[in-house]
Amino acid sequence: MERLIEQLRKLPGVGTKSAQRFAFHVLRSSEGDAAALADAILTLKKHLRLCSICNNITDTDPCAYCTSPTRNTRLICIVEEPTNISGIEKTRSFHGLYHVLHGTLSPVNGVGPEQLRLRNLWPRLAEADELILATSPTVEGEATARYLLDEIRKTQPTLRVSRIATGVPAGSDIEYADEVTMTRALEGRREL
Ligand SMILES: [Zn+2]
């Protein structure tokens, strides 16, 4: 029991209380469910890896996006986590490639540039026409976008770099938008 709690506590956002709750759940569940959980974890580790080009989670290296003949290889969208890719793919309006950082800069939490997966990004810049910085409009996401822009400018001063627009969410009333959201919505306005 202690061994399991100790391992569960290593998961992000899981404290001792949650770890104990999970462990008791496993204890009460059927042997089949416990085996399925253990097997899912081991299978994930055995068969999935990070794409050596874009850091996306994949079972083949390079991943399906990086090897696709129909994608625009000169357009790269930088995202924080592999899960962000499915959100962009759902729009069906992006046909470029990705680069997954696996995190954002956060000095408070001790996350510096060396903790992000950037090493394989720099060689890709020479092959790109445009880079989209699609990190979240949070303090960390903005700081990460700023850092990337500064670094990119050092070697690629003419590369087109854009930031995703943020602002008032679709379907919401602008009356309830806060100041920051409204400012961004105005800054990101487009001509009709
Ligand atoms: Zn890839």
JSON list of C-alpha atoms and ligand atoms in Angstrom, two decimals:
[
{"chain": "A", "resi": 1, "resn": "MET", "atom": "CA", "xyz": [0.00, 0.00, 0.00]},
{"chain": "A", "resi": 2, "resn": "GLU", "atom": "CA", "xyz": [2.75, 2.41, 0.97]},
{"chain": "A", "resi": 3, "resn": "ARG", "atom": "CA", "xyz": [4.68, 1.60, -2.19]},
{"chain": "A", "resi": 4, "resn": "LEU", "atom": "CA", "xyz": [1.69, 2.41, -4.38]},
{"chain": "A", "resi": 5, "resn": "ILE", "atom": "CA", "xyz": [0.91, 5.64, -2.51]},
{"chain": "A", "resi": 6, "resn": "GLU", "atom": "CA", "xyz": [4.54, 6.68, -2.83]},
{"chain": "A", "resi": 7, "resn": "GLN", "atom": "CA", "xyz": [4.45, 6.11, -6.62]},
{"chain": "A", "resi": 8, "resn": "LEU", "atom": "CA", "xyz": [1.09, 7.85, -7.09]},
{"chain": "A", "resi": 9, "resn": "ARG", "atom": "CA", "xyz": [2.31, 10.89, -5.18]},
{"chain": "A", "resi": 10, "resn": "LYS", "atom": "CA", "xyz": [4.86, 11.45, -7.95]},
{"chain": "A", "resi": 11, "resn": "LEU", "atom": "CA", "xyz": [2.05, 12.23, -10.40]},
{"chain": "A", "resi": 12, "resn": "PRO", "atom": "CA", "xyz": [1.48, 15.94, -11.10]},
{"chain": "A", "resi": 13, "resn": "GLY", "atom": "CA", "xyz": [-1.20, 17.51, -8.92]},
{"chain": "A", "resi": 14, "resn": "VAL", "atom": "CA", "xyz": [-1.52, 14.42, -6.69]},
{"chain": "A", "resi": 15, "resn": "GLY", "atom": "CA", "xyz": [-0.98, 14.94, -2.98]},
{"chain": "A", "resi": 16, "resn": "THR", "atom": "CA", "xyz": [-0.92, 12.37, -0.18]},
{"chain": "A", "resi": 17, "resn": "LYS", "atom": "CA", "xyz": [-4.73, 12.47, 0.28]},
{"chain": "A", "resi": 18, "resn": "SER", "atom": "CA", "xyz": [-5.47, 11.83, -3.41]},
{"chain": "A", "resi": 19, "resn": "ALA", "atom": "CA", "xyz": [-2.76, 9.17, -3.61]},
{"chain": "A", "resi": 20, "resn": "GLN", "atom": "CA", "xyz": [-4.36, 7.35, -0.67]},
{"chain": "A", "resi": 21, "resn": "ARG", "atom": "CA", "xyz": [-7.79, 7.61, -2.29]},
{"chain": "A", "resi": 22, "resn": "PHE", "atom": "CA", "xyz": [-6.47, 6.17, -5.57]},
{"chain": "A", "resi": 23, "resn": "ALA", "atom": "CA", "xyz": [-4.64, 3.39, -3.75]},
{"chain": "A", "resi": 24, "resn": "PHE", "atom": "CA", "xyz": [-7.78, 2.40, -1.79]},
{"chain": "A", "resi": 25, "resn": "HIS", "atom": "CA", "xyz": [-9.74, 2.45, -5.04]},
{"chain": "A", "resi": 26, "resn": "VAL", "atom": "CA", "xyz": [-7.26, 0.03, -6.61]},
{"chain": "A", "resi": 27, "resn": "LEU", "atom": "CA", "xyz": [-7.43, -2.15, -3.50]},
{"chain": "A", "resi": 28, "resn": "ARG", "atom": "CA", "xyz": [-11.22, -2.37, -3.75]},
{"chain": "A", "resi": 29, "resn": "SER", "atom": "CA", "xyz": [-11.33, -2.84, -7.54]},
{"chain": "A", "resi": 30, "resn": "SER", "atom": "CA", "xyz": [-11.29, -6.21, -9.27]},
{"chain": "A", "resi": 31, "resn": "GLU", "atom": "CA", "xyz": [-8.06, -7.95, -10.15]},
{"chain": "A", "resi": 32, "resn": "GLY", "atom": "CA", "xyz": [-8.95, -7.42, -13.84]},
{"chain": "A", "resi": 33, "resn": "ASP", "atom": "CA", "xyz": [-9.21, -3.65, -13.43]},
{"chain": "A", "resi": 34, "resn": "ALA", "atom": "CA", "xyz": [-5.95, -3.48, -11.50]},
{"chain": "A", "resi": 35, "resn": "ALA", "atom": "CA", "xyz": [-4.22, -5.56, -14.18]},
{"chain": "A", "resi": 36, "resn": "ALA", "atom": "CA", "xyz": [-5.68, -3.35, -16.93]},
{"chain": "A", "resi": 37, "resn": "LEU", "atom": "CA", "xyz": [-4.36, -0.22, -15.21]},
{"chain": "A", "resi": 38, "resn": "ALA", "atom": "CA", "xyz": [-0.90, -1.68, -14.74]},
{"chain": "A", "resi": 39, "resn": "ASP", "atom": "CA", "xyz": [-0.88, -2.99, -18.31]},
{"chain": "A", "resi": 40, "resn": "ALA", "atom": "CA", "xyz": [-1.98, 0.39, -19.75]},
{"chain": "A", "resi": 41, "resn": "ILE", "atom": "CA", "xyz": [0.90, 2.10, -17.96]},
{"chain": "A", "resi": 42, "resn": "LEU", "atom": "CA", "xyz": [3.49, -0.44, -19.11]},
{"chain": "A", "resi": 43, "resn": "THR", "atom": "CA", "xyz": [2.18, -0.54, -22.69]},
{"chain": "A", "resi": 44, "resn": "LEU", "atom": "CA", "xyz": [2.32, 3.25, -22.88]},
{"chain": "A", "resi": 45, "resn": "LYS", "atom": "CA", "xyz": [5.94, 3.24, -21.80]},
{"chain": "A", "resi": 46, "resn": "LYS", "atom": "CA", "xyz": [6.85, 0.38, -24.14]},
{"chain": "A", "resi": 47, "resn": "HIS", "atom": "CA", "xyz": [5.19, 1.61, -27.32]},
{"chain": "A", "resi": 48, "resn": "LEU", "atom": "CA", "xyz": [4.96, 5.38, -27.12]},
{"chain": "A", "resi": 49, "resn": "ARG", "atom": "CA", "xyz": [7.82, 7.80, -27.41]},
{"chain": "A", "resi": 50, "resn": "LEU", "atom": "CA", "xyz": [8.41, 11.40, -28.39]},
{"chain": "A", "resi": 51, "resn": "CYS", "atom": "CA", "xyz": [8.86, 12.26, -32.05]},
{"chain": "A", "resi": 52, "resn": "SER", "atom": "CA", "xyz": [12.51, 13.20, -32.57]},
{"chain": "A", "resi": 53, "resn": "ILE", "atom": "CA", "xyz": [11.48, 16.10, -34.83]},
{"chain": "A", "resi": 54, "resn": "CYS", "atom": "CA", "xyz": [8.48, 17.71, -33.09]},
{"chain": "A", "resi": 55, "resn": "ASN", "atom": "CA", "xyz": [8.31, 16.03, -29.61]},
{"chain": "A", "resi": 56, "resn": "ASN", "atom": "CA", "xyz": [4.73, 14.89, -30.17]},
{"chain": "A", "resi": 57, "resn": "ILE", "atom": "CA", "xyz": [3.76, 11.60, -28.49]},
{"chain": "A", "resi": 58, "resn": "THR", "atom": "CA", "xyz": [3.86, 8.88, -31.11]},
{"chain": "A", "resi": 59, "resn": "ASP", "atom": "CA", "xyz": [4.25, 5.15, -31.72]},
{"chain": "A", "resi": 60, "resn": "THR", "atom": "CA", "xyz": [6.39, 5.72, -34.80]},
{"chain": "A", "resi": 61, "resn": "ASP", "atom": "CA", "xyz": [9.33, 8.09, -35.05]},
{"chain": "A", "resi": 62, "resn": "PRO", "atom": "CA", "xyz": [9.02, 10.54, -36.82]},
{"chain": "A", "resi": 63, "resn": "CYS", "atom": "CA", "xyz": [5.32, 10.99, -36.06]},
{"chain": "A", "resi": 64, "resn": "ALA", "atom": "CA", "xyz": [2.41, 10.95, -38.54]},
{"chain": "A", "resi": 65, "resn": "TYR", "atom": "CA", "xyz": [2.40, 14.76, -38.85]},
{"chain": "A", "resi": 66, "resn": "CYS", "atom": "CA", "xyz": [6.12, 15.05, -39.54]},
{"chain": "A", "resi": 67, "resn": "THR", "atom": "CA", "xyz": [5.97, 12.35, -42.24]},
{"chain": "A", "resi": 68, "resn": "SER", "atom": "CA", "xyz": [2.67, 13.41, -43.84]},
{"chain": "A", "resi": 69, "resn": "PRO", "atom": "CA", "xyz": [3.08, 14.31, -47.53]},
{"chain": "A", "resi": 70, "resn": "THR", "atom": "CA", "xyz": [0.07, 16.64, -47.42]},
{"chain": "A", "resi": 71, "resn": "ARG", "atom": "CA", "xyz": [1.19, 18.99, -44.62]},
{"chain": "A", "resi": 72, "resn": "ASN", "atom": "CA", "xyz": [2.92, 22.30, -45.14]},
{"chain": "A", "resi": 73, "resn": "THR", "atom": "CA", "xyz": [6.38, 21.64, -43.75]},
{"chain": "A", "resi": 74, "resn": "ARG", "atom": "CA", "xyz": [7.31, 25.34, -43.85]},
{"chain": "A", "resi": 75, "resn": "LEU", "atom": "CA", "xyz": [4.69, 26.32, -41.29]},
{"chain": "A", "resi": 76, "resn": "ILE", "atom": "CA", "xyz": [5.36, 25.35, -37.68]},
{"chain": "A", "resi": 77, "resn": "CYS", "atom": "CA", "xyz": [2.99, 25.81, -34.77]},
{"chain": "A", "resi": 78, "resn": "ILE", "atom": "CA", "xyz": [4.58, 25.80, -31.31]},
{"chain": "A", "resi": 79, "resn": "VAL", "atom": "CA", "xyz": [2.41, 24.37, -28.54]},
{"chain": "A", "resi": 80, "resn": "GLU", "atom": "CA", "xyz": [2.89, 23.67, -24.84]},
{"chain": "A", "resi": 81, "resn": "GLU", "atom": "CA", "xyz": [1.66, 20.08, -24.58]},
{"chain": "A", "resi": 82, "resn": "PRO", "atom": "CA", "xyz": [0.92, 17.19, -26.99]},
{"chain": "A", "resi": 83, "resn": "THR", "atom": "CA", "xyz": [-2.76, 17.47, -25.98]},
{"chain": "A", "resi": 84, "resn": "ASN", "atom": "CA", "xyz": [-2.89, 20.96, -27.52]},
{"chain": "A", "resi": 85, "resn": "ILE", "atom": "CA", "xyz": [-2.42, 19.41, -30.97]},
{"chain": "A", "resi": 86, "resn": "SER", "atom": "CA", "xyz": [-5.82, 17.70, -31.00]},
{"chain": "A", "resi": 87, "resn": "GLY", "atom": "CA", "xyz": [-7.49, 21.02, -30.18]},
{"chain": "A", "resi": 88, "resn": "ILE", "atom": "CA", "xyz": [-5.86, 22.66, -33.19]},
{"chain": "A", "resi": 89, "resn": "GLU", "atom": "CA", "xyz": [-6.48, 19.63, -35.43]},
{"chain": "A", "resi": 90, "resn": "LYS", "atom": "CA", "xyz": [-10.21, 19.76, -34.60]},
{"chain": "A", "resi": 91, "resn": "THR", "atom": "CA", "xyz": [-10.41, 23.17, -36.31]},
{"chain": "A", "resi": 92, "resn": "ARG", "atom": "CA", "xyz": [-9.27, 21.58, -39.62]},
{"chain": "A", "resi": 93, "resn": "SER", "atom": "CA", "xyz": [-7.86, 24.99, -40.49]},
{"chain": "A", "resi": 94, "resn": "PHE", "atom": "CA", "xyz": [-4.19, 24.32, -39.74]},
{"chain": "A", "resi": 95, "resn": "HIS", "atom": "CA", "xyz": [-2.15, 22.18, -42.12]},
{"chain": "A", "resi": 96, "resn": "GLY", "atom": "CA", "xyz": [1.38, 22.83, -40.97]},
{"chain": "A", "resi": 97, "resn": "LEU", "atom": "CA", "xyz": [3.62, 20.94, -38.57]},
{"chain": "A", "resi": 98, "resn": "TYR", "atom": "CA", "xyz": [3.98, 21.21, -34.80]},
{"chain": "A", "resi": 99, "resn": "HIS", "atom": "CA", "xyz": [6.64, 21.63, -32.17]},
{"chain": "A", "resi": 100, "resn": "VAL", "atom": "CA", "xyz": [5.76, 20.57, -28.63]},
{"chain": "A", "resi": 101, "resn": "LEU", "atom": "CA", "xyz": [7.62, 22.29, -25.79]},
{"chain": "A", "resi": 102, "resn": "HIS", "atom": "CA", "xyz": [6.34, 20.00, -22.98]},
{"chain": "A", "resi": 103, "resn": "GLY", "atom": "CA", "xyz": [5.87, 22.92, -20.61]},
{"chain": "A", "resi": 104, "resn": "THR", "atom": "CA", "xyz": [6.16, 26.66, -20.27]},
{"chain": "A", "resi": 105, "resn": "LEU", "atom": "CA", "xyz": [8.74, 28.90, -18.66]},
{"chain": "A", "resi": 106, "resn": "SER", "atom": "CA", "xyz": [7.96, 29.33, -14.99]},
{"chain": "A", "resi": 107, "resn": "PRO", "atom": "CA", "xyz": [10.77, 30.79, -12.86]},
{"chain": "A", "resi": 108, "resn": "VAL", "atom": "CA", "xyz": [8.56, 30.42, -9.74]},
{"chain": "A", "resi": 109, "resn": "ASN", "atom": "CA", "xyz": [8.39, 26.65, -10.30]},
{"chain": "A", "resi": 110, "resn": "GLY", "atom": "CA", "xyz": [12.01, 26.42, -11.40]},
{"chain": "A", "resi": 111, "resn": "VAL", "atom": "CA", "xyz": [11.23, 25.82, -15.07]},
{"chain": "A", "resi": 112, "resn": "GLY", "atom": "CA", "xyz": [13.83, 27.52, -17.27]},
{"chain": "A", "resi": 113, "resn": "PRO", "atom": "CA", "xyz": [14.51, 27.27, -21.02]},
{"chain": "A", "resi": 114, "resn": "GLU", "atom": "CA", "xyz": [16.70, 24.20, -20.48]},
{"chain": "A", "resi": 115, "resn": "GLN", "atom": "CA", "xyz": [13.66, 22.29, -19.14]},
{"chain": "A", "resi": 116, "resn": "LEU", "atom": "CA", "xyz": [11.72, 22.90, -22.37]},
{"chain": "A", "resi": 117, "resn": "ARG", "atom": "CA", "xyz": [12.24, 20.74, -25.44]},
{"chain": "A", "resi": 118, "resn": "LEU", "atom": "CA", "xyz": [13.88, 23.37, -27.58]},
{"chain": "A", "resi": 119, "resn": "ARG", "atom": "CA", "xyz": [17.10, 21.78, -28.79]},
{"chain": "A", "resi": 120, "resn": "ASN", "atom": "CA", "xyz": [15.42, 20.21, -31.83]},
{"chain": "A", "resi": 121, "resn": "LEU", "atom": "CA", "xyz": [13.49, 23.40, -32.61]},
{"chain": "A", "resi": 122, "resn": "TRP", "atom": "CA", "xyz": [16.42, 25.62, -33.61]},
{"chain": "A", "resi": 123, "resn": "PRO", "atom": "CA", "xyz": [17.55, 23.48, -36.62]},
{"chain": "A", "resi": 124, "resn": "ARG", "atom": "CA", "xyz": [13.96, 23.52, -37.94]},
{"chain": "A", "resi": 125, "resn": "LEU", "atom": "CA", "xyz": [13.82, 27.30, -38.19]},
{"chain": "A", "resi": 126, "resn": "ALA", "atom": "CA", "xyz": [15.99, 27.46, -41.31]},
{"chain": "A", "resi": 127, "resn": "GLU", "atom": "CA", "xyz": [13.43, 25.30, -43.14]},
{"chain": "A", "resi": 128, "resn": "ALA", "atom": "CA", "xyz": [10.41, 27.36, -42.08]},
{"chain": "A", "resi": 129, "resn": "ASP", "atom": "CA", "xyz": [8.53, 30.31, -43.62]},
{"chain": "A", "resi": 130, "resn": "GLU", "atom": "CA", "xyz": [6.33, 31.00, -40.64]},
{"chain": "A", "resi": 131, "resn": "LEU", "atom": "CA", "xyz": [6.19, 30.13, -36.98]},
{"chain": "A", "resi": 132, "resn": "ILE", "atom": "CA", "xyz": [3.00, 30.38, -34.91]},
{"chain": "A", "resi": 133, "resn": "LEU", "atom": "CA", "xyz": [3.46, 30.78, -31.16]},
{"chain": "A", "resi": 134, "resn": "ALA", "atom": "CA", "xyz": [0.40, 29.02, -29.77]},
{"chain": "A", "resi": 135, "resn": "THR", "atom": "CA", "xyz": [1.26, 29.00, -26.06]},
{"chain": "A", "resi": 136, "resn": "SER", "atom": "CA", "xyz": [-1.57, 29.91, -23.65]},
{"chain": "A", "resi": 137, "resn": "PRO", "atom": "CA", "xyz": [-2.42, 33.56, -22.91]},
{"chain": "A", "resi": 138, "resn": "THR", "atom": "CA", "xyz": [-1.28, 33.05, -19.30]},
{"chain": "A", "resi": 139, "resn": "VAL", "atom": "CA", "xyz": [1.68, 34.72, -17.58]},
{"chain": "A", "resi": 140, "resn": "GLU", "atom": "CA", "xyz": [3.84, 31.64, -18.26]},
{"chain": "A", "resi": 141, "resn": "GLY", "atom": "CA", "xyz": [2.56, 31.21, -21.81]},
{"chain": "A", "resi": 142, "resn": "GLU", "atom": "CA", "xyz": [3.22, 34.86, -22.66]},
{"chain": "A", "resi": 143, "resn": "ALA", "atom": "CA", "xyz": [6.69, 34.74, -21.08]},
{"chain": "A", "resi": 144, "resn": "THR", "atom": "CA", "xyz": [7.47, 31.62, -23.11]},
{"chain": "A", "resi": 145, "resn": "ALA", "atom": "CA", "xyz": [6.29, 33.26, -26.36]},
{"chain": "A", "resi": 146, "resn": "ARG", "atom": "CA", "xyz": [8.38, 36.36, -25.57]},
{"chain": "A", "resi": 147, "resn": "TYR", "atom": "CA", "xyz": [11.47, 34.25, -24.85]},
{"chain": "A", "resi": 148, "resn": "LEU", "atom": "CA", "xyz": [11.04, 32.24, -28.05]},
{"chain": "A", "resi": 149, "resn": "LEU", "atom": "CA", "xyz": [10.62, 35.38, -30.15]},
{"chain": "A", "resi": 150, "resn": "ASP", "atom": "CA", "xyz": [13.82, 36.89, -28.68]},
{"chain": "A", "resi": 151, "resn": "GLU", "atom": "CA", "xyz": [15.77, 33.67, -29.31]},
{"chain": "A", "resi": 152, "resn": "ILE", "atom": "CA", "xyz": [14.41, 33.24, -32.85]},
{"chain": "A", "resi": 153, "resn": "ARG", "atom": "CA", "xyz": [15.30, 36.84, -33.72]},
{"chain": "A", "resi": 154, "resn": "LYS", "atom": "CA", "xyz": [18.95, 36.16, -32.83]},
{"chain": "A", "resi": 155, "resn": "THR", "atom": "CA", "xyz": [19.38, 33.71, -35.71]},
{"chain": "A", "resi": 156, "resn": "GLN", "atom": "CA", "xyz": [16.36, 34.33, -37.99]},
{"chain": "A", "resi": 157, "resn": "PRO", "atom": "CA", "xyz": [15.70, 38.08, -38.02]},
{"chain": "A", "resi": 158, "resn": "THR", "atom": "CA", "xyz": [13.40, 37.90, -41.05]},
{"chain": "A", "resi": 159, "resn": "LEU", "atom": "CA", "xyz": [11.39, 34.76, -40.24]},
{"chain": "A", "resi": 160, "resn": "ARG", "atom": "CA", "xyz": [7.67, 35.48, -39.98]},
{"chain": "A", "resi": 161, "resn": "VAL", "atom": "CA", "xyz": [6.59, 34.85, -36.37]},
{"chain": "A", "resi": 162, "resn": "SER", "atom": "CA", "xyz": [2.98, 35.20, -35.28]},
{"chain": "A", "resi": 163, "resn": "ARG", "atom": "CA", "xyz": [1.11, 34.83, -32.01]},
{"chain": "A", "resi": 164, "resn": "ILE", "atom": "CA", "xyz": [-2.37, 33.31, -31.81]},
{"chain": "A", "resi": 165, "resn": "ALA", "atom": "CA", "xyz": [-5.08, 35.92, -31.24]},
{"chain": "A", "resi": 166, "resn": "THR", "atom": "CA", "xyz": [-6.83, 35.91, -27.89]},
{"chain": "A", "resi": 167, "resn": "GLY", "atom": "CA", "xyz": [-9.82, 37.86, -26.70]},
{"chain": "A", "resi": 168, "resn": "VAL", "atom": "CA", "xyz": [-13.52, 37.51, -26.11]},
{"chain": "A", "resi": 169, "resn": "PRO", "atom": "CA", "xyz": [-14.56, 33.83, -26.38]},
{"chain": "A", "resi": 170, "resn": "ALA", "atom": "CA", "xyz": [-17.05, 33.00, -29.13]},
{"chain": "A", "resi": 171, "resn": "GLY", "atom": "CA", "xyz": [-20.61, 32.83, -27.84]},
{"chain": "A", "resi": 172, "resn": "SER", "atom": "CA", "xyz": [-19.96, 34.98, -24.77]},
{"chain": "A", "resi": 173, "resn": "ASP", "atom": "CA", "xyz": [-21.20, 38.47, -23.94]},
{"chain": "A", "resi": 174, "resn": "ILE", "atom": "CA", "xyz": [-18.48, 41.15, -24.11]},
{"chain": "A", "resi": 175, "resn": "GLU", "atom": "CA", "xyz": [-20.08, 42.73, -21.05]},
{"chain": "A", "resi": 176, "resn": "TYR", "atom": "CA", "xyz": [-18.42, 40.00, -18.97]},
{"chain": "A", "resi": 177, "resn": "ALA", "atom": "CA", "xyz": [-14.96, 40.22, -20.51]},
{"chain": "A", "resi": 178, "resn": "ASP", "atom": "CA", "xyz": [-12.31, 41.40, -18.08]},
{"chain": "A", "resi": 179, "resn": "GLU", "atom": "CA", "xyz": [-9.85, 44.19, -18.83]},
{"chain": "A", "resi": 180, "resn": "VAL", "atom": "CA", "xyz": [-6.99, 41.98, -20.01]},
{"chain": "A", "resi": 181, "resn": "THR", "atom": "CA", "xyz": [-9.29, 39.94, -22.26]},
{"chain": "A", "resi": 182, "resn": "MET", "atom": "CA", "xyz": [-10.84, 43.09, -23.73]},
{"chain": "A", "resi": 183, "resn": "THR", "atom": "CA", "xyz": [-7.42, 44.69, -24.33]},
{"chain": "A", "resi": 184, "resn": "ARG", "atom": "CA", "xyz": [-6.25, 41.55, -26.17]},
{"chain": "A", "resi": 185, "resn": "ALA", "atom": "CA", "xyz": [-9.47, 41.41, -28.15]},
{"chain": "A", "resi": 186, "resn": "LEU", "atom": "CA", "xyz": [-8.89, 44.98, -29.32]},
{"chain": "A", "resi": 187, "resn": "GLU", "atom": "CA", "xyz": [-5.21, 44.39, -30.07]},
{"chain": "A", "resi": 188, "resn": "GLY", "atom": "CA", "xyz": [-6.02, 41.25, -32.07]},
{"chain": "A", "resi": 189, "resn": "ARG", "atom": "CA", "xyz": [-8.79, 42.92, -34.10]},
{"chain": "A", "resi": 190, "resn": "ARG", "atom": "CA", "xyz": [-8.86, 42.29, -37.83]},
{"chain": "A", "resi": 191, "resn": "GLU", "atom": "CA", "xyz": [-10.08, 44.34, -40.71]},
{"chain": "A", "resi": 192, "resn": "LEU", "atom": "CA", "xyz": [-13.36, 43.24, -42.29]},
{"chain": "B", "resi": 1, "resn": "ZN", "atom": "ZN", "xyz": [6.66, 14.81, -35.27]}
]
